Amino acid sequence: MIAPVQTPRRAFAIGAPILQLDSISLRFGGVQALTNVSFNVLEHEVRAIIGPNGAGKSSMLNVINGVYVPQEGAISFGGEQLKGMTPTRAAHLGIARTFQNIALFRGMSVLDNIMAGRTLRSRASFLEVALQLPRARREETENREAAEEIIEFLEIEHIRKTPVARLPYGLQKRVELGRALAAEPKVLLLDEPMAGMNIEEKQDMCRFILDVNDHYGTTVVLIEHDMGVVMDLSDRVVVLDYGKKIGDGTPDEVRSNQRVIDAYLGVAH
Amino acid sequence: MLDLLFFIEVLVGGLLAGIMYSLVALGFVLIYKASGVFNFAQGAMVFFAVLSFVGFMELGLPFWAALPVTVGLMVLVGMATERFVLRPLVNQNENTLLMATIGLAFVIEGTAQAAWGVEVRRLDLGVRDEPIGWLMDEVGILISQLDIAAGVVAGIMVAALALLFSRTKVGRGLRAVADDHAAALSIGIPLKHIWMLVWATAGIVALVAGMLWGARSGVQFALIGVALKALPVLIIGGFTSVPGVIVAGLIVGAIEKTTEVYIGPYFGGGIEGWSPYMLAVLFLMYRAEGLFGEKIIRRV
Amino acid sequence: MFYREAGQFRTSYAQDAQILPLRQDRWGMAALLLAAFVIVPYVANDYWLSAILIPWLILSLVALGQNILMGYAGQLSLGSAGFMAAGAFACYNLILRVDGIPFIVAVLLSGVCAALIGIVFGLPSLRIRGLYLAVATLASQFFIVWALDKFGWFKNYDPSGVITAQQIVIFGHPFTSPQEKYWVVLVIVAVLALAAKNMARGSTGRAWMAVRDMDVAAEVMGLSLLRTKLLAFAISSFYCGVGGALFAFAYLQTVEPSAFNIDLSFRILFMIIIGGIGTIVGSFLGAGFILLMPVFLNVLFHGVFGQAVDATIISAFEQVIFGAMIIMFLIFEPLGLARLWQLTKERLRLWPFGN
């Protein structure tokens, strides 16, 4: 349909669960965003989270990432159960993400945004940067090289020095992907990476996501509305509705799940 | 017995000073509620208002004529501000607007001094800054008549404004405008009229505040420093709440005076120069939106 | 046609990352430095050095510090004069009480003192932003000046309430003449300005801007909001402190705490706004503008109205003009003089072709 057919042999075989979510419940005041949601994400796979609007998908991603703290439930990463996740901790664990409403640093250029993504790889202190001591200069060049690799991969060389605020929506989303990739993450969380894009842009984005997964072995968890994209891209799918999990399995299994069909067609609950 | 009386005296003095701070802070709240702009120039406007009032009287206008003339002048100032400062910057972020109002403060201060000169002036409101006779004689507490009168006036103004905002159609319109200009426009609220009304009200509040302060301490440049004191009041009370500003003003006034009198002497005095700000900072650490302000929620 | 980059290739990332990638810019900077270090001290008279150039350099340094805080880290601060005071009095006390301490070391340590105080008063920035933070910085301003005034120890219990800065002695050589003081100030300011530029363009600056623009995303990337914001406060206060020390030792000589009042803080704020927020060059341009404007107005008024104009009227007009300029810059060129300078350079690149 939209994305090219996946190559049958993967460079990185799907492995053990890298992320485990158990009985996650999340409340905001009187609103129950998530109720008792459990699922896992296997290493090197592409996992999609789908569901009607308001199902709690973004909240789920925010929980994985530590932006929201669930009232109940546990998160395990790499087999190790974590006592409380914060965004900084998630970053250190190797989880990177993009946001639904684009959270680029508007005052900076594309290159600077992507280089900013290399934060955790920069060890030089401010004093070293201020005095341009060898370690600072070396890191700056290394970070530049890494950023340029990503820029080339995402085919945005021509806009590398442009302030991001001036870019069209589709390119901004690509830059945000680049910034997330700059951290060389183990797990990439993508919140509606193709929202608002036309067919061509979607094709490109699909290609990039597949390449990232294939080339670097990055585990991808993505929220997406376009069913065609989901079916073609993902290895497994989780379906949420009104904060509860109503489906979990391969795209084909989920597609024929009656509860999922009902949720999307709006049958009265 | 004597100590308790003294404490009451200090406390009441502080509370009354606090009401005055509230009155100045009220001007800020009005403008902020209606336009989302923090008008740093409010203090300068207080100064300008009362200085012009006194100046008009010096030029020969009687009290009751100078009053409306000054109010008219303040409305003009407000409208000029809206037209030349706020409107061109309508989509900028809050820091930019804040700095613009700082610039505005300087413009207004400079104009006031250039127009009316720098001498300190006296303002006689008919109520004397003397202790209330029977309180002093019977109970032994010194509370100034002027302070009480100021408190009453301030109280009335605040009550009237609170009612205006919550009960009337105009008040609702104001709140809609404060929330979202574009949306308010799209449902037909006359933005320009609302703003004129707001600035006029803020101008009146500024004039009254200036008159009360001026009667107390003379009409002089230092009045602007008073306006800076209103900032902690706003922080503690919340920028958007009229009752909050009253309560906060009382708190700030009370704490300022009592700490100055009881703790100040250990340090050679002058604590009141910074104690309200420190109080505000502590508040900010624990309850950033103030006692009555609105919690700001950001969606990611 | 002179100011072109044709033919200048950058073949490595290190080259691309230079502060002055264009050869013409490097020549220009070399000429500027030559003028500053060699020509000016011999050509300029004492008045120009003492009353104009030295305060300009010092205030540029303070404005730079403020710019780091406001422009790069996006934290509003109205307390720069307070930190200047801290630096000035720290330097005075260090030289007074620590025998034989080298002047440069004392100055740097005063900066560190100011930085530590800055961190303390910067703690609220973790929970508050914008206007609220500005009010917190007012707290620092009022408190520092009050403390320096009330606790006689800072002034060595001098009954007059004023301290007299000691002589500047570096490696045994006293620096007393205007030229000598100018050199000391110039070297310190040049080094610190370069350091600031390096930080702003490097990972430090990116971290600050990230936190300024979208702190949730910055956190998600692994940046510690706490450390980034406090670092901005620390460095900014350091610059203000060093500036304050120089202000006392190379400019005012006799100093009292109230010289570092809120008025000075506002002036520095204006320097940044007019000069260009978030730029290094803007700090210098803005400081020059604010410093020279009163001189210019004075000359203008006395030229037009003769001696009949009262000093207070002139200062009142000065206020009006400053305020009006702030507003106009914010409306028409929010990026300040620095942006105007940048636009000029871009025009020059195409000259003599129009567009």
mmCIF file of N, CA and C in Angstrom, chain A residues 120-163:
data_model
loop_
_atom_site.group_PDB
_atom_site.id
_atom_site.type_symbol
_atom_site.label_atom_id
_atom_site.label_comp_id
_atom_site.label_asym_id
_atom_site.label_seq_id
_atom_site.Cartn_x
_atom_site.Cartn_y
_atom_site.Cartn_z
ATOM 1 N N LEU A 120 23.866 13.672 26.011
ATOM 2 C CA LEU A 120 24.415 12.669 26.906
ATOM 3 C C LEU A 120 25.777 12.166 26.465
ATOM 4 N N ARG A 121 26.162 12.483 25.241
ATOM 5 C CA ARG A 121 27.474 12.044 24.766
ATOM 6 C C ARG A 121 28.532 13.102 25.013
ATOM 7 N N SER A 122 28.130 14.245 25.557
ATOM 8 C CA SER A 122 29.101 15.315 25.767
ATOM 9 C C SER A 122 29.536 15.325 27.218
ATOM 10 N N ARG A 123 30.800 15.057 27.440
ATOM 11 C CA ARG A 123 31.295 15.003 28.790
ATOM 12 C C ARG A 123 31.972 16.297 29.199
ATOM 13 N N ALA A 124 32.320 17.109 28.240
ATOM 14 C CA ALA A 124 33.102 18.310 28.557
ATOM 15 C C ALA A 124 32.293 19.264 29.411
ATOM 16 N N SER A 125 32.942 19.855 30.408
ATOM 17 C CA SER A 125 32.258 20.798 31.294
ATOM 18 C C SER A 125 32.226 22.160 30.640
ATOM 19 N N PHE A 126 31.473 23.076 31.257
ATOM 20 C CA PHE A 126 31.331 24.405 30.654
ATOM 21 C C PHE A 126 32.676 25.116 30.603
ATOM 22 N N LEU A 127 33.520 24.830 31.568
ATOM 23 C CA LEU A 127 34.818 25.490 31.609
ATOM 24 C C LEU A 127 35.661 25.059 30.415
ATOM 25 N N GLU A 128 35.570 23.767 30.095
ATOM 26 C CA GLU A 128 36.337 23.287 28.947
ATOM 27 C C GLU A 128 35.812 23.900 27.666
ATOM 28 N N VAL A 129 34.483 24.045 27.619
ATOM 29 C CA VAL A 129 33.902 24.660 26.421
ATOM 30 C C VAL A 129 34.324 26.120 26.333
ATOM 31 N N ALA A 130 34.282 26.805 27.490
ATOM 32 C CA ALA A 130 34.600 28.232 27.499
ATOM 33 C C ALA A 130 36.029 28.480 27.037
ATOM 34 N N LEU A 131 36.943 27.619 27.486
ATOM 35 C CA LEU A 131 38.341 27.829 27.147
ATOM 36 C C LEU A 131 38.754 27.032 25.925
ATOM 37 N N GLN A 132 37.761 26.342 25.320
ATOM 38 C CA GLN A 132 38.038 25.565 24.110
ATOM 39 C C GLN A 132 39.202 24.601 24.307
ATOM 40 N N LEU A 133 39.159 23.903 25.423
ATOM 41 C CA LEU A 133 40.192 22.916 25.697
ATOM 42 C C LEU A 133 40.002 21.705 24.785
ATOM 43 N N PRO A 134 41.048 20.912 24.610
ATOM 44 C CA PRO A 134 41.035 19.828 23.619
ATOM 45 C C PRO A 134 39.819 18.917 23.692
ATOM 46 N N ARG A 135 39.420 18.518 24.907
ATOM 47 C CA ARG A 135 38.301 17.574 24.970
ATOM 48 C C ARG A 135 37.030 18.197 24.412
ATOM 49 N N ALA A 136 36.825 19.490 24.715
ATOM 50 C CA ALA A 136 35.628 20.166 24.217
ATOM 51 C C ALA A 136 35.640 20.230 22.687
ATOM 52 N N ARG A 137 36.807 20.562 22.134
ATOM 53 C CA ARG A 137 36.868 20.687 20.677
ATOM 54 C C ARG A 137 36.681 19.344 20.001
ATOM 55 N N ARG A 138 37.266 18.328 20.599
ATOM 56 C CA ARG A 138 37.149 16.992 20.018
ATOM 57 C C ARG A 138 35.698 16.549 20.038
ATOM 58 N N GLU A 139 35.033 16.756 21.171
ATOM 59 C CA GLU A 139 33.636 16.350 21.273
ATOM 60 C C GLU A 139 32.766 17.118 20.302
ATOM 61 N N GLU A 140 33.053 18.397 20.148
ATOM 62 C CA GLU A 140 32.251 19.200 19.237
ATOM 63 C C GLU A 140 32.354 18.636 17.828
ATOM 64 N N THR A 141 33.588 18.279 17.403
ATOM 65 C CA THR A 141 33.755 17.708 16.075
ATOM 66 C C THR A 141 33.071 16.348 15.981
ATOM 67 N N GLU A 142 33.206 15.526 17.017
ATOM 68 C CA GLU A 142 32.560 14.217 16.993
ATOM 69 C C GLU A 142 31.052 14.364 16.895
ATOM 70 N N ASN A 143 30.512 15.280 17.726
ATOM 71 C CA ASN A 143 29.072 15.491 17.697
ATOM 72 C C ASN A 143 28.626 15.983 16.331
ATOM 73 N N ARG A 144 29.456 16.865 15.743
ATOM 74 C CA ARG A 144 29.116 17.374 14.414
ATOM 75 C C ARG A 144 29.081 16.242 13.413
ATOM 76 N N GLU A 145 30.061 15.351 13.501
ATOM 77 C CA GLU A 145 30.103 14.218 12.563
ATOM 78 C C GLU A 145 28.877 13.339 12.730
ATOM 79 N N ALA A 146 28.551 13.050 13.979
ATOM 80 C CA ALA A 146 27.374 12.210 14.219
ATOM 81 C C ALA A 146 26.116 12.889 13.704
ATOM 82 N N ALA A 147 25.999 14.180 13.965
ATOM 83 C CA ALA A 147 24.822 14.914 13.503
ATOM 84 C C ALA A 147 24.753 14.906 11.985
ATOM 85 N N GLU A 148 25.894 15.080 11.334
ATOM 86 C CA GLU A 148 25.904 15.105 9.867
ATOM 87 C C GLU A 148 25.486 13.755 9.288
ATOM 88 N N GLU A 149 25.866 12.686 9.978
ATOM 89 C CA GLU A 149 25.460 11.365 9.510
ATOM 90 C C GLU A 149 23.950 11.257 9.513
ATOM 91 N N ILE A 150 23.349 11.744 10.586
ATOM 92 C CA ILE A 150 21.889 11.705 10.688
ATOM 93 C C ILE A 150 21.260 12.616 9.646
ATOM 94 N N ILE A 151 21.867 13.790 9.464
ATOM 95 C CA ILE A 151 21.328 14.729 8.481
ATOM 96 C C ILE A 151 21.340 14.101 7.095
ATOM 97 N N GLU A 152 22.412 13.402 6.794
ATOM 98 C CA GLU A 152 22.506 12.751 5.485
ATOM 99 C C GLU A 152 21.460 11.651 5.378
ATOM 100 N N PHE A 153 21.330 10.881 6.437
ATOM 101 C CA PHE A 153 20.368 9.788 6.473
ATOM 102 C C PHE A 153 18.950 10.310 6.245
ATOM 103 N N LEU A 154 18.641 11.449 6.841
ATOM 104 C CA LEU A 154 17.283 11.974 6.723
ATOM 105 C C LEU A 154 17.122 12.918 5.543
ATOM 106 N N GLU A 155 18.181 13.063 4.764
ATOM 107 C CA GLU A 155 18.132 13.869 3.535
ATOM 108 C C GLU A 155 17.721 15.309 3.807
ATOM 109 N N ILE A 156 18.313 15.922 4.822
ATOM 110 C CA ILE A 156 17.990 17.318 5.110
ATOM 111 C C ILE A 156 19.228 18.195 5.063
ATOM 112 N N GLU A 157 20.207 17.787 4.249
ATOM 113 C CA GLU A 157 21.452 18.576 4.197
ATOM 114 C C GLU A 157 21.196 20.025 3.808
ATOM 115 N N HIS A 158 20.237 20.223 2.913
ATOM 116 C CA HIS A 158 20.081 21.574 2.372
ATOM 117 C C HIS A 158 19.511 22.557 3.387
ATOM 118 N N ILE A 159 18.991 22.065 4.498
ATOM 119 C CA ILE A 159 18.393 22.998 5.458
ATOM 120 C C ILE A 159 19.095 22.965 6.813
ATOM 121 N N ARG A 160 20.303 22.442 6.830
ATOM 122 C CA ARG A 160 20.923 22.215 8.130
ATOM 123 C C ARG A 160 21.130 23.484 8.933
ATOM 124 N N LYS A 161 21.318 24.636 8.259
ATOM 125 C CA LYS A 161 21.566 25.844 9.048
ATOM 126 C C LYS A 161 20.306 26.695 9.213
ATOM 127 N N THR A 162 19.191 26.207 8.690
ATOM 128 C CA THR A 162 17.952 26.991 8.776
ATOM 129 C C THR A 162 17.376 26.940 10.188
ATOM 130 N N PRO A 163 16.890 28.069 10.709
ATOM 131 C CA PRO A 163 16.188 28.032 11.989
ATOM 132 C C PRO A 163 14.933 27.183 11.854
#
